[in-house]
Structure formats: C-alpha cells, structure tokens
Amino acid sequence: MKIVHKIEEVKACIKEWRKEGLSIGFVPTMGYLHEGHESLIKRAMENDRVVVSIFVNPMQFGPKEDLASYPRDLERDSSRCMENGADLIFHPNPEEMYKEDFYTYVDMSVLTEELCGLSRPLHFRGVCTVVLKLFNIVTPDRAYFGEKDAQQLAVIKRMVTDLNVNVEIIGCPIIRESDGLAMSSRNSYLSEAERKAALILYNSIKLGKQMMKEGERDAAVLVSAMKVFIQKEPLAKIDYVKAVDAMTMRQAEKLNGTVLIAMAVYIGKTRLIDNFTFKCEEGG
Ligand code: AMP
C-alpha cells in the first residue's frame, strides 16, 4: 500500500492500473477511521484496486465548526487501510487541493435545502466541490458512501446524475457500536457521561421505526414523539429531527413512498447525526 500527498502521484498510479485494465474503487473520508469507514473499504474490495482519500476538507466546515479540532491520526488510519486491503491512500494538504486562485464551486438546490443543509449553509457546496475534484483525480469506476450521511449520499448521487459523472455511487449501511450508537469520528469528543447520553439518538430511532411499523403516517406526530423522547435527555439539544422524501429531501406532511427520518442532535458541544429510511407500503 502506498501513501501519496500529491495529485500528480495519484494520477500516475491510476494510469498504471488503467494500462493493466484494472477496475478502481474509491472511498472518500476525512480520516480517523473506524469500522464504518472500514465497511466501505471492504465493500470496495469488489474492485481490483482500492483508493482511500483522507482529507479534512476545510471548505465543508462553517466558521464556528470543528475544523481545527477534528481528530487526525494518519498512522492509525494507514494501518486500518492496509489491514482492509486498500492499495493507495491519498492524503493531500489543503494547499494541494485549493490553490490560491481557486474560484469554482459545485452548488446544488432542492436536496440541500433541508436537514444538514439548513443548519450548515455552505456545507454541501464544500462536499460537492471536493468530491467532484476527487472523482476527477481518482477517476474511479465505483465510489462508496455511508448511509450514515444520508443527505450527503443523496446529494452525491444527484450530482453524478446531473453532471454526467462517470462513476457508480454505492451506498453502504450504517455501522453501529454494540449498544447502537452510530460510529463517527466525532464520537471521540464525547465524555463518559456524554457517550451514555448519545444513545438517545439510536433509542429515538427505535421509537420512530416502531411507530412507522405500527402505521403512523403523520410526519408531525412522528417527529414530535421523537423530539419529546430526545428532550428527556438533559445533555441533548436538538438541531433538527425531520421526515423527508428520501430522494428529494423535501418535507411531507403525510408519509408515503420511501421516507428518510433524519436527525442532528448536540450532545454537549458535539453534533451527532443519525437516521433511518422507511419504505411505506403502497397506499399506506
Ligand atoms: P467521514 O470521514 O465522516 O467524512 O466519512 C467518510 C465516509 O464514511 C462517508 O461516506 C460516511 O457516510 C461513511 N461513514 C461514516 N460513519 C459511518 C458509519 N457509522 N457507518 C457507515 N458509513 C459511515
């Protein structure tokens, strides 16, 4: 496995692999890898070669967000990549990705107007811009994204369709700790008490799923029950809990088709996200 920092080094490597007719899978990450990331790498092994990018992308962080404190550990990440069979790590610094005269951005409407897009106004511009750049550098056949970031996955799929990017986007299930907390690099911020409190996200998901299974189709009733449940946890502060159409990310009063129920909740100062998708039966 190789670790490279320059765009040209990635391109040279890809060129060699392409000469040999090899297929390429790509897993974009911000590093501090955990089993969620590892599940994407494992899935990407269905390609002949696997590239993992590790880049804490400044463009997708707001001015008051955790860019500076975001956890980083390249050594540990390299071992995890190697253990899971990755062939190349691309670890650029911000100056390599964004030259001083960088003026081009990818913006998206509709899908970015709710959920995290509402609380983090320029977040998806940063995500789309960096992911499109990475796609152009790595030119993968397939790229792997977690359903943990459900809005991001929908946005990337839409970008690839809208801009005719020649890559297949593969969504992978949420990997959880044994007690149900969705794995996240940001879980490392949590104190012991906060770690316990963080379970409220998963428990509210269990409640929401149960209500949907029992036939609840009124978005306001569902969301309100989940919010009331979360508010019982003193360390939790809700950013949002919403039910949206899984394709458009638009809110609906009556739930039908495939629905995404997504949330962002602060546990202390740490903002955590989680979600589930529910397919309502025809006519349900
Ligand atoms: P990040 O490093 O947080 O930007 O995440 C990189 C990729 O890993 C994204 O596609 C995430 O959705 C995915 N990911 C992060 N956490 C998980 C998880 N717990 N389960 C599945 N995928 C995840």
Coordinates of C-alpha atoms and ligand atoms in Angstrom, one line a residue:
M1 CA 0.0 0.0 0.0
K2 CA 1.2 3.5 -0.9
I3 CA 0.5 6.8 0.8
V4 CA 0.7 9.8 -1.5
H5 CA 0.2 13.5 -0.9
K6 CA 0.2 15.0 -4.5
I7 CA -2.5 14.9 -7.1
E8 CA 0.1 14.0 -9.8
E9 CA 1.2 11.0 -7.8
V10 CA -2.4 9.7 -7.7
K11 CA -2.8 10.2 -11.4
A12 CA 0.4 8.4 -12.2
C13 CA -0.7 5.4 -10.1
I14 CA -4.1 5.3 -11.7
K15 CA -2.6 5.5 -15.2
E16 CA -0.5 2.4 -14.5
W17 CA -3.6 0.5 -13.2
R18 CA -5.6 1.5 -16.2
K19 CA -2.9 0.3 -18.5
E20 CA -3.4 -3.1 -16.9
G21 CA -7.1 -2.9 -17.3
L22 CA -7.8 -2.9 -13.6
S23 CA -11.1 -1.6 -12.0
I24 CA -10.8 1.1 -9.3
G25 CA -13.0 1.6 -6.2
F26 CA -12.8 4.8 -4.2
V27 CA -13.6 5.6 -0.6
P28 CA -13.5 9.3 0.3
T29 CA -13.1 10.0 4.0
M30 CA -11.9 12.7 6.5
G31 CA -9.8 10.1 8.3
Y32 CA -9.8 9.0 12.0
L33 CA -11.1 5.8 10.5
H34 CA -13.4 3.4 12.4
E35 CA -15.4 0.3 11.5
G36 CA -17.9 2.4 9.5
H37 CA -15.1 3.5 7.1
E38 CA -13.7 0.0 7.1
S39 CA -17.0 -1.4 5.9
L40 CA -16.8 0.9 2.9
I41 CA -13.2 -0.2 2.2
K42 CA -14.2 -3.9 2.5
R43 CA -17.1 -3.4 0.1
A44 CA -14.8 -1.5 -2.3
M45 CA -12.6 -4.7 -2.5
E46 CA -15.1 -5.8 -5.2
N47 CA -12.8 -3.7 -7.5
D48 CA -9.2 -4.7 -8.5
R49 CA -7.8 -1.7 -6.7
V50 CA -9.0 0.5 -3.8
V51 CA -8.1 4.1 -3.2
V52 CA -8.9 5.8 0.1
S53 CA -8.7 9.6 0.4
I54 CA -8.1 11.1 3.8
F55 CA -8.7 14.8 3.7
V56 CA -10.3 17.1 6.3
N57 CA -11.9 19.4 3.8
P58 CA -11.9 23.0 5.1
M59 CA -14.5 24.0 2.5
Q60 CA -17.2 22.0 4.1
F61 CA -16.8 23.4 7.6
G62 CA -18.5 26.6 8.8
P63 CA -16.5 29.3 10.5
K64 CA -17.7 28.2 14.0
E65 CA -17.3 24.5 13.4
D66 CA -14.7 21.9 14.5
L67 CA -12.2 22.1 11.6
A68 CA -9.2 22.8 13.8
S69 CA -10.1 20.2 16.5
Y70 CA -11.3 17.5 14.0
P71 CA -9.4 14.3 15.1
R72 CA -6.5 13.2 12.9
D73 CA -4.2 10.2 13.1
L74 CA -2.6 9.2 9.8
E75 CA -0.5 6.4 11.3
R76 CA -3.5 4.6 12.7
D77 CA -5.6 5.3 9.6
S78 CA -2.8 3.8 7.4
S79 CA -2.8 0.5 9.4
R80 CA -6.6 0.3 9.2
C81 CA -6.5 0.9 5.4
M82 CA -3.7 -1.7 5.0
E83 CA -5.5 -4.3 7.1
N84 CA -8.6 -3.9 5.0
G85 CA -6.7 -4.3 1.7
A86 CA -6.6 -0.7 0.4
D87 CA -3.9 -0.1 -2.3
L88 CA -3.5 3.7 -2.1
I89 CA -4.1 6.4 0.4
F90 CA -4.4 10.0 -1.0
H91 CA -3.7 12.4 1.8
P92 CA -3.3 15.9 0.4
N93 CA -2.9 19.1 2.3
P94 CA -5.4 21.9 1.8
E95 CA -3.0 23.8 -0.4
E96 CA -2.7 20.9 -2.8
M97 CA -6.5 20.8 -3.2
Y98 CA -7.2 24.5 -3.2
K99 CA -4.6 26.7 -4.9
E100 CA -4.7 30.4 -4.1
D101 CA -6.7 31.2 -7.3
F102 CA -9.4 28.6 -6.7
Y103 CA -12.7 30.1 -7.9
T104 CA -15.0 27.2 -8.9
Y105 CA -17.7 25.6 -6.8
V106 CA -20.4 23.0 -7.2
D107 CA -23.7 24.1 -5.8
M108 CA -27.0 22.2 -5.6
S109 CA -30.5 23.3 -4.9
V110 CA -33.6 21.4 -3.5
L111 CA -31.7 18.4 -2.0
T112 CA -29.5 20.7 0.2
E113 CA -32.3 22.9 1.4
E114 CA -33.4 20.8 4.4
L115 CA -31.7 18.9 7.2
C116 CA -27.9 19.5 7.5
G117 CA -28.1 21.9 4.5
L118 CA -30.3 24.2 6.5
S119 CA -28.1 24.2 9.7
R120 CA -24.8 24.2 7.7
P121 CA -25.4 26.6 4.8
L122 CA -22.2 26.1 2.8
H123 CA -21.6 22.5 3.8
F124 CA -22.8 20.7 0.7
R125 CA -21.1 23.2 -1.6
G126 CA -17.9 22.1 0.1
V127 CA -18.8 18.4 -0.1
C128 CA -19.8 18.5 -3.8
T129 CA -16.8 20.6 -4.8
V130 CA -14.3 18.3 -3.1
V131 CA -16.0 15.1 -4.1
L132 CA -16.1 16.1 -7.8
K133 CA -12.4 17.1 -7.6
L134 CA -11.6 13.8 -6.0
F135 CA -13.6 11.9 -8.7
N136 CA -11.7 13.8 -11.4
I137 CA -8.3 13.0 -9.8
V138 CA -9.0 9.3 -9.0
T139 CA -11.4 8.6 -11.9
P140 CA -12.9 5.6 -10.0
D141 CA -15.4 3.1 -11.5
R142 CA -17.3 3.0 -8.2
A143 CA -17.3 5.2 -5.1
Y144 CA -18.6 4.2 -1.7
F145 CA -20.5 6.4 0.7
G146 CA -22.2 5.6 4.1
E147 CA -25.9 5.8 4.7
K148 CA -24.9 7.4 8.0
D149 CA -24.7 10.6 6.0
A150 CA -28.0 10.0 4.1
Q151 CA -28.4 13.5 2.8
Q152 CA -24.8 13.5 1.5
L153 CA -25.3 10.2 -0.2
A154 CA -28.5 11.5 -2.0
V155 CA -26.7 14.8 -2.9
I156 CA -23.7 12.9 -4.4
K157 CA -26.0 10.6 -6.4
R158 CA -27.8 13.6 -7.7
M159 CA -24.6 15.4 -8.6
V160 CA -23.3 12.4 -10.5
T161 CA -26.6 12.1 -12.4
D162 CA -26.9 15.9 -13.1
L163 CA -23.3 16.4 -14.2
N164 CA -22.9 13.1 -16.0
V165 CA -20.0 12.0 -13.9
N166 CA -18.9 8.6 -15.0
V167 CA -18.9 6.8 -11.6
E168 CA -21.2 4.4 -9.9
I169 CA -22.3 5.5 -6.4
I170 CA -22.7 2.8 -3.9
G171 CA -24.5 3.4 -0.5
C172 CA -23.4 1.2 2.4
P173 CA -25.4 0.6 5.7
I174 CA -24.8 2.4 8.9
I175 CA -22.3 0.6 11.2
R176 CA -23.1 0.9 14.9
E177 CA -21.4 0.3 18.2
S178 CA -22.7 -2.7 20.1
D179 CA -25.2 -0.5 22.0
G180 CA -26.5 1.1 18.8
L181 CA -24.6 4.4 18.7
A182 CA -23.7 5.1 15.0
M183 CA -19.9 5.1 14.6
S184 CA -18.5 8.5 13.9
S185 CA -15.0 10.1 14.2
R186 CA -16.7 12.8 16.3
N187 CA -17.7 10.2 19.0
S188 CA -14.1 10.7 20.2
Y189 CA -15.2 14.1 21.5
L190 CA -17.7 12.6 24.0
S191 CA -17.0 12.4 27.7
E192 CA -18.1 9.3 29.5
A193 CA -21.4 10.8 30.5
E194 CA -22.0 12.2 27.0
R195 CA -21.2 8.8 25.5
K196 CA -24.1 7.4 27.5
A197 CA -26.4 10.3 26.7
A198 CA -25.6 9.9 23.0
L199 CA -27.6 6.7 22.9
I200 CA -30.7 8.8 22.9
L201 CA -30.3 9.2 19.1
Y202 CA -30.5 5.5 18.5
N203 CA -33.2 5.0 21.0
S204 CA -35.3 7.7 19.3
I205 CA -34.7 5.9 16.0
K206 CA -36.0 2.7 17.5
L207 CA -39.1 4.6 18.7
G208 CA -39.6 6.2 15.3
K209 CA -39.2 2.9 13.5
Q210 CA -41.7 1.2 15.8
M211 CA -44.3 4.0 15.2
M212 CA -43.8 3.7 11.4
K213 CA -44.2 -0.1 11.6
E214 CA -47.4 0.4 13.6
G215 CA -48.7 2.5 10.7
E216 CA -48.1 6.1 11.8
R217 CA -48.0 8.2 8.6
D218 CA -48.4 11.7 10.0
A219 CA -45.0 13.3 9.9
A220 CA -45.8 15.9 12.6
V221 CA -46.9 13.2 15.1
L222 CA -43.9 11.0 14.4
V223 CA -41.3 13.8 14.6
S224 CA -43.0 15.3 17.7
A225 CA -42.9 12.0 19.5
M226 CA -39.2 11.5 18.7
K227 CA -38.4 15.1 19.8
V228 CA -40.2 14.7 23.1
F229 CA -38.3 11.5 23.7
I230 CA -34.9 13.1 22.9
Q231 CA -35.7 16.1 25.1
K232 CA -35.9 13.8 28.1
E233 CA -32.1 13.5 27.9
P234 CA -30.6 16.6 29.7
L235 CA -27.3 16.6 27.8
A236 CA -29.1 16.5 24.4
K237 CA -30.0 19.6 22.4
I238 CA -31.9 19.0 19.1
D239 CA -30.7 20.7 16.0
Y240 CA -33.4 19.0 13.9
V241 CA -35.5 15.9 13.6
K242 CA -37.3 15.7 10.3
A243 CA -39.1 13.3 8.0
V244 CA -38.4 13.9 4.3
D245 CA -38.8 12.2 0.9
A246 CA -35.7 10.0 0.6
M247 CA -35.0 11.2 -3.0
T248 CA -35.7 15.0 -2.9
M249 CA -35.1 15.6 0.9
R250 CA -38.3 17.6 0.9
Q251 CA -40.6 17.6 3.9
A252 CA -44.0 15.9 3.6
E253 CA -47.0 16.1 5.9
K254 CA -48.2 12.7 5.0
L255 CA -45.5 10.0 4.8
N256 CA -45.5 7.7 1.8
G257 CA -43.1 6.1 -0.6
T258 CA -39.5 5.9 0.8
V259 CA -39.1 8.3 3.7
L260 CA -35.9 9.4 5.4
I261 CA -36.2 10.3 9.1
A262 CA -33.0 12.1 10.0
M263 CA -31.7 14.0 13.0
A264 CA -28.9 16.1 14.2
V265 CA -28.5 16.4 18.0
Y266 CA -25.9 18.1 20.1
I267 CA -24.6 16.0 23.0
G268 CA -22.8 18.7 24.9
K269 CA -20.8 20.5 22.2
T270 CA -20.7 17.5 19.9
R271 CA -23.1 17.5 17.0
L272 CA -24.1 13.9 16.1
I273 CA -26.3 12.7 13.2
D274 CA -28.3 9.6 12.7
N275 CA -31.2 8.4 10.5
F276 CA -33.3 5.6 9.2
T277 CA -35.1 5.0 6.0
F278 CA -38.6 3.5 5.9
K279 CA -40.5 2.2 2.9
C280 CA -44.2 2.8 3.3
E281 CA -46.3 0.2 1.7
E282 CA -48.3 1.1 -1.3
G283 CA -51.4 3.0 -0.2
G284 CA -50.2 3.0 3.4
Ligands
AMP1 P1 -16.3 10.9 7.1 O1 -14.8 10.5 7.3 O2 -17.0 11.1 8.4 O3 -16.4 12.1 6.1 O4 -17.0 9.7 6.4 C1 -16.5 9.1 5.3 C2 -17.5 8.1 4.7 O5 -17.7 7.1 5.7 C3 -18.8 8.7 4.4 O6 -19.3 8.2 3.2 C4 -19.6 8.4 5.6 O7 -21.0 8.3 5.4 C5 -19.1 7.0 5.9 N1 -19.4 6.6 7.3 C6 -19.0 7.3 8.4 N2 -19.5 6.7 9.5 C7 -20.2 5.6 9.1 C8 -20.9 4.6 9.8 N3 -21.0 4.6 11.1 N4 -21.4 3.6 9.0 C9 -21.3 3.6 7.7 N5 -20.6 4.5 7.0 C10 -20.1 5.5 7.7

